[in-house]
XYZ file of N, CA and C in Angstrom:
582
model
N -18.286 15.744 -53.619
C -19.263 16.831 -53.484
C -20.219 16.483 -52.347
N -20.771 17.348 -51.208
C -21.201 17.053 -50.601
C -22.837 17.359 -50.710
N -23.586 17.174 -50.021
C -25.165 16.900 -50.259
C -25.641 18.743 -50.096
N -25.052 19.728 -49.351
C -25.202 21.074 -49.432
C -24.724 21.535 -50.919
N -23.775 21.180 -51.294
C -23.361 21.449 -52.655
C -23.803 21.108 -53.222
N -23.894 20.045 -53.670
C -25.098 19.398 -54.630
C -26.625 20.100 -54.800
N -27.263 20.652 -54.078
C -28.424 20.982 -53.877
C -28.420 22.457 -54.063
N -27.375 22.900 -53.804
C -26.995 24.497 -54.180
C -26.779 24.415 -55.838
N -26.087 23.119 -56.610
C -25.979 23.061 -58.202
C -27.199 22.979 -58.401
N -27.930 21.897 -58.013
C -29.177 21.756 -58.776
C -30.210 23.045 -58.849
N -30.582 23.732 -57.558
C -31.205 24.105 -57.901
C -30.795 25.706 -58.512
N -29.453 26.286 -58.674
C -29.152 26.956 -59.297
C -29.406 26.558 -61.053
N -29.153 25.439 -61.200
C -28.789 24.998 -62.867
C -30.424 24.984 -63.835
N -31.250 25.616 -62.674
C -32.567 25.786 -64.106
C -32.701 26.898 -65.059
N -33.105 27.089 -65.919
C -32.689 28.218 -67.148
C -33.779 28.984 -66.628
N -33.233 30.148 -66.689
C -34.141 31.331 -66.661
C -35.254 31.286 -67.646
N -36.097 31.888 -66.951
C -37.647 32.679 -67.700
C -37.020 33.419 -68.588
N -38.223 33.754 -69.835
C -37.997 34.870 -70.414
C -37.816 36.060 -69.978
N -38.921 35.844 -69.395
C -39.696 36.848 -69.230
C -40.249 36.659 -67.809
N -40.704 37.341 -66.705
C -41.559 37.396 -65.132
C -42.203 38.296 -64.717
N -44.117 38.091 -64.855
C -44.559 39.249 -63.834
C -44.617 38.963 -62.666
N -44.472 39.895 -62.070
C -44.661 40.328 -60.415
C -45.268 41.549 -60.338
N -46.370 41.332 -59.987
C -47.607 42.037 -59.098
C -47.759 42.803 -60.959
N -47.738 44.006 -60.846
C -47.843 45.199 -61.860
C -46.884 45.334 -62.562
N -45.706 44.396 -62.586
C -44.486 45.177 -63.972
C -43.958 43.583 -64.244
N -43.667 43.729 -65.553
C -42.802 42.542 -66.427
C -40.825 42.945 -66.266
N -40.098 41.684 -66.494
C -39.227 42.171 -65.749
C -38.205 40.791 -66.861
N -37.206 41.430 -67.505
C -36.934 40.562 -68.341
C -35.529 39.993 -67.544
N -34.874 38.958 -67.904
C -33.849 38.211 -67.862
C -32.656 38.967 -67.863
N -31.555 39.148 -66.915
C -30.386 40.288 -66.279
C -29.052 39.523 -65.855
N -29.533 38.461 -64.744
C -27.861 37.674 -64.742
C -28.681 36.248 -64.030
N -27.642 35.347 -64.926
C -28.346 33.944 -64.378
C -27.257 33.737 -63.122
N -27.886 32.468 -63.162
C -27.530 31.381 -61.627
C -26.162 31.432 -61.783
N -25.248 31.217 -62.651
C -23.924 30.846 -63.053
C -22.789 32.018 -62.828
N -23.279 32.849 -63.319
C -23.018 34.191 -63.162
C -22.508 34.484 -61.707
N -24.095 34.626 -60.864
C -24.196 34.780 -59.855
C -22.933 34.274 -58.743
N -23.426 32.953 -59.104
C -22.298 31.443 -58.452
C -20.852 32.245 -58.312
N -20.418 32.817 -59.702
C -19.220 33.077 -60.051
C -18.633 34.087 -58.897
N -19.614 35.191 -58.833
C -19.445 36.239 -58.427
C -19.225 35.896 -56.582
N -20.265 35.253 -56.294
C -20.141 35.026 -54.966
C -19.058 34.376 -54.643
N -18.439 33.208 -55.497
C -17.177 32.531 -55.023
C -15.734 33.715 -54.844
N -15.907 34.369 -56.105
C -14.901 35.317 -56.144
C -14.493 36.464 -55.126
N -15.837 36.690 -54.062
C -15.953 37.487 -53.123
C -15.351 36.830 -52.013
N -15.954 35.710 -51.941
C -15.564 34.844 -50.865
C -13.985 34.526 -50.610
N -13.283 34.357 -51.898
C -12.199 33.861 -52.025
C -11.291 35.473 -51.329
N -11.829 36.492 -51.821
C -11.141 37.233 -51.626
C -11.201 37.767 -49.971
N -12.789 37.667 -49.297
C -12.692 37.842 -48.025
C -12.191 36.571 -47.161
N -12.054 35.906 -47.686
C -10.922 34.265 -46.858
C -9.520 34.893 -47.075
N -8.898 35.140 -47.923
C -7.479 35.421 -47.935
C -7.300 36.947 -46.831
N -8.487 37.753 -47.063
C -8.458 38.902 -46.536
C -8.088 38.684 -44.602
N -8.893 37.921 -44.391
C -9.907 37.522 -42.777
C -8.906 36.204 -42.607
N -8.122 35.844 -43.127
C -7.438 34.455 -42.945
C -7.303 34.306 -41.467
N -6.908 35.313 -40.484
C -6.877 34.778 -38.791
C -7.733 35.551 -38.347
N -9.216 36.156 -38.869
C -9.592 37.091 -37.562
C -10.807 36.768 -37.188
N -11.554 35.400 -37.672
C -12.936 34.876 -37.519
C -13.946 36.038 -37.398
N -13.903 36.537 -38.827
C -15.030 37.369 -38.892
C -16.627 37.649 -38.478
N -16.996 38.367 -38.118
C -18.658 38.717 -38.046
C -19.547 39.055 -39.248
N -19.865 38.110 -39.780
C -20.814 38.645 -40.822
C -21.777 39.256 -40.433
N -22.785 40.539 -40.836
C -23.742 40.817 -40.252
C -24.812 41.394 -41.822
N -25.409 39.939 -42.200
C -26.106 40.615 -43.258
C -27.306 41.082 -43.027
N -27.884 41.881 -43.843
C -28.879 42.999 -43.598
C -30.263 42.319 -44.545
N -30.875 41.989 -43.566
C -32.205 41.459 -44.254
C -33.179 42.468 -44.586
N -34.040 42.056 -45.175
C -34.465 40.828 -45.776
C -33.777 40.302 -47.246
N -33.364 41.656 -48.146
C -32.834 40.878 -49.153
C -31.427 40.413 -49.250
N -30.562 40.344 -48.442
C -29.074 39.796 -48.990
C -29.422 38.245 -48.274
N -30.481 37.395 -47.878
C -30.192 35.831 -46.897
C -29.744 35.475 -48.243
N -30.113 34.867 -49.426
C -29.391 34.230 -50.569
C -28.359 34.432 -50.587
N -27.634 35.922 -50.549
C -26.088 36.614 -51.184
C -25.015 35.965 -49.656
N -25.976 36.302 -48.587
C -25.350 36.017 -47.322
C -24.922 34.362 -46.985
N -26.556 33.882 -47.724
C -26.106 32.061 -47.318
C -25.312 31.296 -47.881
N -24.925 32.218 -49.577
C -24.161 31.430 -50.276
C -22.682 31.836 -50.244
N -22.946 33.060 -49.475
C -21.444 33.605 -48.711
C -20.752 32.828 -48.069
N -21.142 32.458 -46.987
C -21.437 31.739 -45.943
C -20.638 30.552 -46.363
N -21.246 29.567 -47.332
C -21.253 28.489 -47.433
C -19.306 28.448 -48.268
N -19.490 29.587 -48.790
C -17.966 29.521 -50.159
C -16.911 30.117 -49.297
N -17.249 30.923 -47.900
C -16.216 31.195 -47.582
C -15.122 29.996 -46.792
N -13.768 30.083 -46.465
C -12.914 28.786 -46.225
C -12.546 29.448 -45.023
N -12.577 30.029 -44.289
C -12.247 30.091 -42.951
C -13.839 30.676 -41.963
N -13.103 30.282 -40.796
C -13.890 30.515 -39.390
C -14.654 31.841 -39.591
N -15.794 31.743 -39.069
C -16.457 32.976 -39.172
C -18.143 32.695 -38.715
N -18.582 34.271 -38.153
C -19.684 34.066 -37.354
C -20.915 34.744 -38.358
N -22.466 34.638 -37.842
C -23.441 35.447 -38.208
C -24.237 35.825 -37.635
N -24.688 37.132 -38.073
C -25.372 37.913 -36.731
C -26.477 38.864 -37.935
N -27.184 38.262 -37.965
C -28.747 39.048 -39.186
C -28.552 40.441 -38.407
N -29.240 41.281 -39.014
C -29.649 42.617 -38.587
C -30.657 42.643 -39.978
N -31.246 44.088 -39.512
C -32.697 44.649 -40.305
C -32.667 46.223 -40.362
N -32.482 46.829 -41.208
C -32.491 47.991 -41.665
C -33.375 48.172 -42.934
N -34.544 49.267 -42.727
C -35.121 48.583 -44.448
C -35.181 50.305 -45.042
N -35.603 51.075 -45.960
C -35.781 52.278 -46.248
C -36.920 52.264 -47.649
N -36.849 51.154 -48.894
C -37.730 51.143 -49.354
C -38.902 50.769 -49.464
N -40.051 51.337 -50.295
C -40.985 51.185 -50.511
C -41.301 50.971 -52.120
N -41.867 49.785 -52.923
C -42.342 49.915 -53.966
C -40.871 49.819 -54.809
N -41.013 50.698 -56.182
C -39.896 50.907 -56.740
C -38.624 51.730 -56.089
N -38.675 52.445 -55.172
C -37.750 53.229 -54.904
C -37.638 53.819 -53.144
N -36.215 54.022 -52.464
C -36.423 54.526 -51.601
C -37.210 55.386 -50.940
N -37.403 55.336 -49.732
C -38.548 56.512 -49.005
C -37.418 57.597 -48.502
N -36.248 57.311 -48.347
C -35.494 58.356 -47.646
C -35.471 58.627 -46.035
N -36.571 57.548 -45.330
C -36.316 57.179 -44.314
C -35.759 55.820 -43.695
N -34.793 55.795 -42.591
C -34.416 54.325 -42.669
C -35.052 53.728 -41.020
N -35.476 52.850 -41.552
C -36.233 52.306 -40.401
C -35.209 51.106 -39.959
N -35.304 51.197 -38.729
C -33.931 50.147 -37.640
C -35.171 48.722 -37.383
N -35.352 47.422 -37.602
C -35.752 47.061 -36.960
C -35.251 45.529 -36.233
N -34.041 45.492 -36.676
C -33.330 44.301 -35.931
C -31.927 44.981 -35.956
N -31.960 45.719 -34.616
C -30.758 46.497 -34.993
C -29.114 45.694 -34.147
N -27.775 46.135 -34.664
C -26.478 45.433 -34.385
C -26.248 45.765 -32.868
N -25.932 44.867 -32.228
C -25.803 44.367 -30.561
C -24.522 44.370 -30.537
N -24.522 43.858 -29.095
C -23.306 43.523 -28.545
C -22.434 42.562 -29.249
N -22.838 41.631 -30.018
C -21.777 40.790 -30.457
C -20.935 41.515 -31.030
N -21.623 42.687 -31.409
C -20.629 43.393 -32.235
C -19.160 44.091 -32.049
N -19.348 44.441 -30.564
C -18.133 44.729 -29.343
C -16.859 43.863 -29.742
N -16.067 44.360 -30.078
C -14.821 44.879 -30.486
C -14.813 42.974 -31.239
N -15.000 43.052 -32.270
C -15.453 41.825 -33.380
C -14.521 42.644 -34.810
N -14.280 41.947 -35.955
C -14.182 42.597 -37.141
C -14.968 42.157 -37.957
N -16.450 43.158 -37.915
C -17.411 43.383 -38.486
C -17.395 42.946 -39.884
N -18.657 42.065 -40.775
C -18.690 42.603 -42.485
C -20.210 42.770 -42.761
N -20.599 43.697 -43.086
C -21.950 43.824 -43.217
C -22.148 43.459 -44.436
N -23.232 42.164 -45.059
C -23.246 41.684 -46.047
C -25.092 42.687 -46.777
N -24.521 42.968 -47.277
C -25.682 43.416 -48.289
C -25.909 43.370 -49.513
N -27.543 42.827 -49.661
C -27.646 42.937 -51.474
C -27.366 44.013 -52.704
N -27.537 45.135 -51.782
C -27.549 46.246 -53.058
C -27.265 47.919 -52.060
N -26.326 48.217 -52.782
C -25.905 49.600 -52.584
C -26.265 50.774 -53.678
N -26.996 51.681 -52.997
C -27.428 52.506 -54.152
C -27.515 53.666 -53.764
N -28.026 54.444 -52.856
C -28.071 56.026 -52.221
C -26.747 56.110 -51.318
N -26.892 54.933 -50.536
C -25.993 54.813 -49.056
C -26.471 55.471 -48.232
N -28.092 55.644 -48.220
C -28.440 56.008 -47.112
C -28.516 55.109 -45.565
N -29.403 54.018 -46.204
C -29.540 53.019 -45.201
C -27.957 52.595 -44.805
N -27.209 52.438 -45.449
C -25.889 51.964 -44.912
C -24.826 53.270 -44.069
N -25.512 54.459 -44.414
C -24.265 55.307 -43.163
C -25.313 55.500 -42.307
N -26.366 54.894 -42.149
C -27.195 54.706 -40.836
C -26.807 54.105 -39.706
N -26.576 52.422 -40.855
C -25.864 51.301 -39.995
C -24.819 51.423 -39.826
N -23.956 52.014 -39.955
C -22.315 52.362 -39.589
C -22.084 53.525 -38.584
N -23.370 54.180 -38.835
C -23.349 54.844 -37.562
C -23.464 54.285 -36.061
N -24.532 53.278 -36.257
C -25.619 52.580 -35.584
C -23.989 51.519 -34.764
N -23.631 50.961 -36.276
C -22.264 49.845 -35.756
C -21.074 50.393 -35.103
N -20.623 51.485 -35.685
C -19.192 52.055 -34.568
C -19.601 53.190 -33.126
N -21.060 52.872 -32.942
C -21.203 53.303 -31.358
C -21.235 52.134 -30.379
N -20.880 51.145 -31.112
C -20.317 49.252 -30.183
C -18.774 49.300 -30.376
N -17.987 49.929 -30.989
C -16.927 50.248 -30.938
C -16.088 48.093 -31.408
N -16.510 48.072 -32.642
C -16.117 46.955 -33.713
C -14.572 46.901 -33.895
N -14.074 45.995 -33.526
C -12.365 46.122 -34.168
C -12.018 46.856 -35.178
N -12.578 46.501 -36.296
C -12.718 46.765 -37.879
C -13.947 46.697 -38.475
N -15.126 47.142 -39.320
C -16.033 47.556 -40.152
C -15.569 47.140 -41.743
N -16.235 46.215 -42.265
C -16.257 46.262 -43.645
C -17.150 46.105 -44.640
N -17.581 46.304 -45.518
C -19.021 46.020 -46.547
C -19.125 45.889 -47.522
N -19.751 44.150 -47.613
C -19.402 43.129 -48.759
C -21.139 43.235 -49.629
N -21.314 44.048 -50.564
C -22.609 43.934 -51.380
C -22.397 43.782 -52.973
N -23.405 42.770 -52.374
C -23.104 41.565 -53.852
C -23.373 43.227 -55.496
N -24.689 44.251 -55.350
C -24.560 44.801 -56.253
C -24.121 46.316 -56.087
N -23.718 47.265 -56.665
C -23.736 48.192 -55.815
C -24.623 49.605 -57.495
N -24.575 50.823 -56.967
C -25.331 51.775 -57.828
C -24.426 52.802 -57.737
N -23.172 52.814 -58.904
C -22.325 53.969 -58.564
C -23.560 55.293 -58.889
N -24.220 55.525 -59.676
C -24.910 56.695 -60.302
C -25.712 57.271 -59.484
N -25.785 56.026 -58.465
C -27.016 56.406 -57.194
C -26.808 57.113 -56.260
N -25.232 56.601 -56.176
C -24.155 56.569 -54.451
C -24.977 58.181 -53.849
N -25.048 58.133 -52.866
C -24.284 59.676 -52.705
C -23.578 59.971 -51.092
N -23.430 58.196 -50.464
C -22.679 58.161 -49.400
C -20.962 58.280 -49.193
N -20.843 59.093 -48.014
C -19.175 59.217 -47.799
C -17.990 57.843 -47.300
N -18.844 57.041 -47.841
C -18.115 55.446 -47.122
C -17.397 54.617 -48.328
N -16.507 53.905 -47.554
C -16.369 53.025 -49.294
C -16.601 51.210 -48.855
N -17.052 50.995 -50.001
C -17.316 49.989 -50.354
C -16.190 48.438 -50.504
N -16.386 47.684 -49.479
C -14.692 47.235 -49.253
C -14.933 45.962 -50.270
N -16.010 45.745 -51.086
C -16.275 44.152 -51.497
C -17.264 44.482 -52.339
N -17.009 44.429 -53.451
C -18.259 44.515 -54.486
C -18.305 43.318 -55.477
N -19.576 43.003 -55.989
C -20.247 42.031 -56.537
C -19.946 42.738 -58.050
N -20.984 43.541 -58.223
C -21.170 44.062 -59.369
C -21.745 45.602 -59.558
N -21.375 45.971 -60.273
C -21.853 47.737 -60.596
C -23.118 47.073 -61.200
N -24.131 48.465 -60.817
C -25.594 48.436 -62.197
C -25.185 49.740 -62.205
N -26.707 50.309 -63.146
C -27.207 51.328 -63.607
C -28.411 51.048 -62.349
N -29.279 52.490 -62.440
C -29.877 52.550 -61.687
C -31.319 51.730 -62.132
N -31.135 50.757 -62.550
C -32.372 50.001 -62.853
C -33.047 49.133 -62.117
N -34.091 48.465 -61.483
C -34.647 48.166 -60.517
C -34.973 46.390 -61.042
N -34.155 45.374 -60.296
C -34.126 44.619 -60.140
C -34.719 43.550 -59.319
N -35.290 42.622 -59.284
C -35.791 41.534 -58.775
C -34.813 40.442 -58.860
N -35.100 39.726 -58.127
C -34.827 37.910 -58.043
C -33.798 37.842 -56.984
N -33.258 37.066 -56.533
C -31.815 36.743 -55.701
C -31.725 37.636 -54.501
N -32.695 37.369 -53.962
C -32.724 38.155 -52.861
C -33.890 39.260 -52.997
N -33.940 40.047 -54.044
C -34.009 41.545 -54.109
C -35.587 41.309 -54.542
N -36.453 42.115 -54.191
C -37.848 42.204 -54.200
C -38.458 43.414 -54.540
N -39.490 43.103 -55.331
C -41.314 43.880 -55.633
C -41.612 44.353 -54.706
N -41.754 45.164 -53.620
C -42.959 44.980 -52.764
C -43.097 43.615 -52.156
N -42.006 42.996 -52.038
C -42.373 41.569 -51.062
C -42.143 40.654 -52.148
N -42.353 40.704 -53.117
C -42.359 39.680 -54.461
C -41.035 39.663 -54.811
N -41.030 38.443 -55.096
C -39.689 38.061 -56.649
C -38.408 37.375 -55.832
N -38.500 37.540 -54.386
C -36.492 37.504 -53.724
C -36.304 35.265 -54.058
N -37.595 35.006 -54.574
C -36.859 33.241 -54.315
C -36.320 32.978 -55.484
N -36.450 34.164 -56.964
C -35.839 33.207 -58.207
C -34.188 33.473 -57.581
N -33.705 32.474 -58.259
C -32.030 31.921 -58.129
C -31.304 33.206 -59.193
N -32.058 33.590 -59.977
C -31.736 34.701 -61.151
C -31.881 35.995 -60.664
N -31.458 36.811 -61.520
C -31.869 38.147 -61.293
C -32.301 39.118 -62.738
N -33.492 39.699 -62.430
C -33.981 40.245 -63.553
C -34.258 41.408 -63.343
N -34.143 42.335 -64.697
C -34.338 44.035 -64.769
C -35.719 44.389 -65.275
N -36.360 45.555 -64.659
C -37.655 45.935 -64.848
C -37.852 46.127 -66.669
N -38.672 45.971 -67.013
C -38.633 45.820 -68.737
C -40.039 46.569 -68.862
N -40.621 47.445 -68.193
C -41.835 48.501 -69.050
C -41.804 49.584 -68.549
């Protein structure tokens, strides 16, 4: 085991809170570290067999997928690049319905086979923004790996090439995913509880 691995167990292996406030709402216990672990390896495994010769472009979408993206990153077994981008649309509990560009996809992107890594799919607004935004660089291939997604939410014409996990439309913290700026460092992920 090497000293990145090791440090990725440990500090995954602490037991969840009961219970967590952040700022104005309590937010109970949803999927631990283990879970998580599981899910990300299983993605990985499947975009390595997928990507086996084409040294992919990851391009995850900050601020909340760097966790989903770094531990991507780390589980996937073949060659492959990263290229952050920034697209954001919410505010508070819920989308604004506008999507704001602010680290938007470049040239690396020129004829590459794209994967846009994201934490959470839920309207698909912000994401047929960026796919708009990505096939005017004219990308080999386009694909999109999000660790959660919101079938009840969807209401985009794209599909989803890599999914983590279905929710309900319930509003989540931890593992990336944030309050108003709060909550993305627990290793867990927890559902709003008031």
């Amino acid at each position: 085991m090497n000293r990145a691995t090791a440090l990725f167990i440990s500090v995954n292996a602490t037991p969840m809170n009961s219970h967590i406030q952040i700022l104005d709402h309590q937010f109970r216990p949803f999927i631990s570290a283990s879970e998580i672990d599981k899910t990300v390896h299983t993605l990985a495994e499947r975009i390595s067999a997928d990507y086996n010769t084409r040294n992919p472009l990851l391009c995850p979408v900050l601020t909340g997928s760097y966790l989903f993206a770094a531990d991507l990153s780390r589980a996937l077994s073949i060659p492959h690049e990263v290229q952050f981008v920034r697209y954001t649309s919410y505010d508070g509990l819920a989308s604004t319905g506008t999507v704001q560009e602010v680290l938007p996809f470049d040239s690396h992107c020129t004829g590459r086979h794209v994967i846009i890594v994201e934490d959470v799919v839920d309207t698909g607004l912000s994401m047929q923004t960026m796919l708009h935004k990505l096939y005017a660089l004219h990308p080999l291939s386009v694909a999109i790996c999000s660790f959660f997604f919101k079938p009840d939410a969807f209401k985009g014409d794209f599909k989803i090439d890599y999914i983590g996990r279905n929710l309900t439309n319930d509003f989540i913290v931890g593992y990336g995913l944030d309050y108003n700026g709060a909550g993305r460092h627990y290793g867990e992920v927890y559902v709003i509880d008031d």
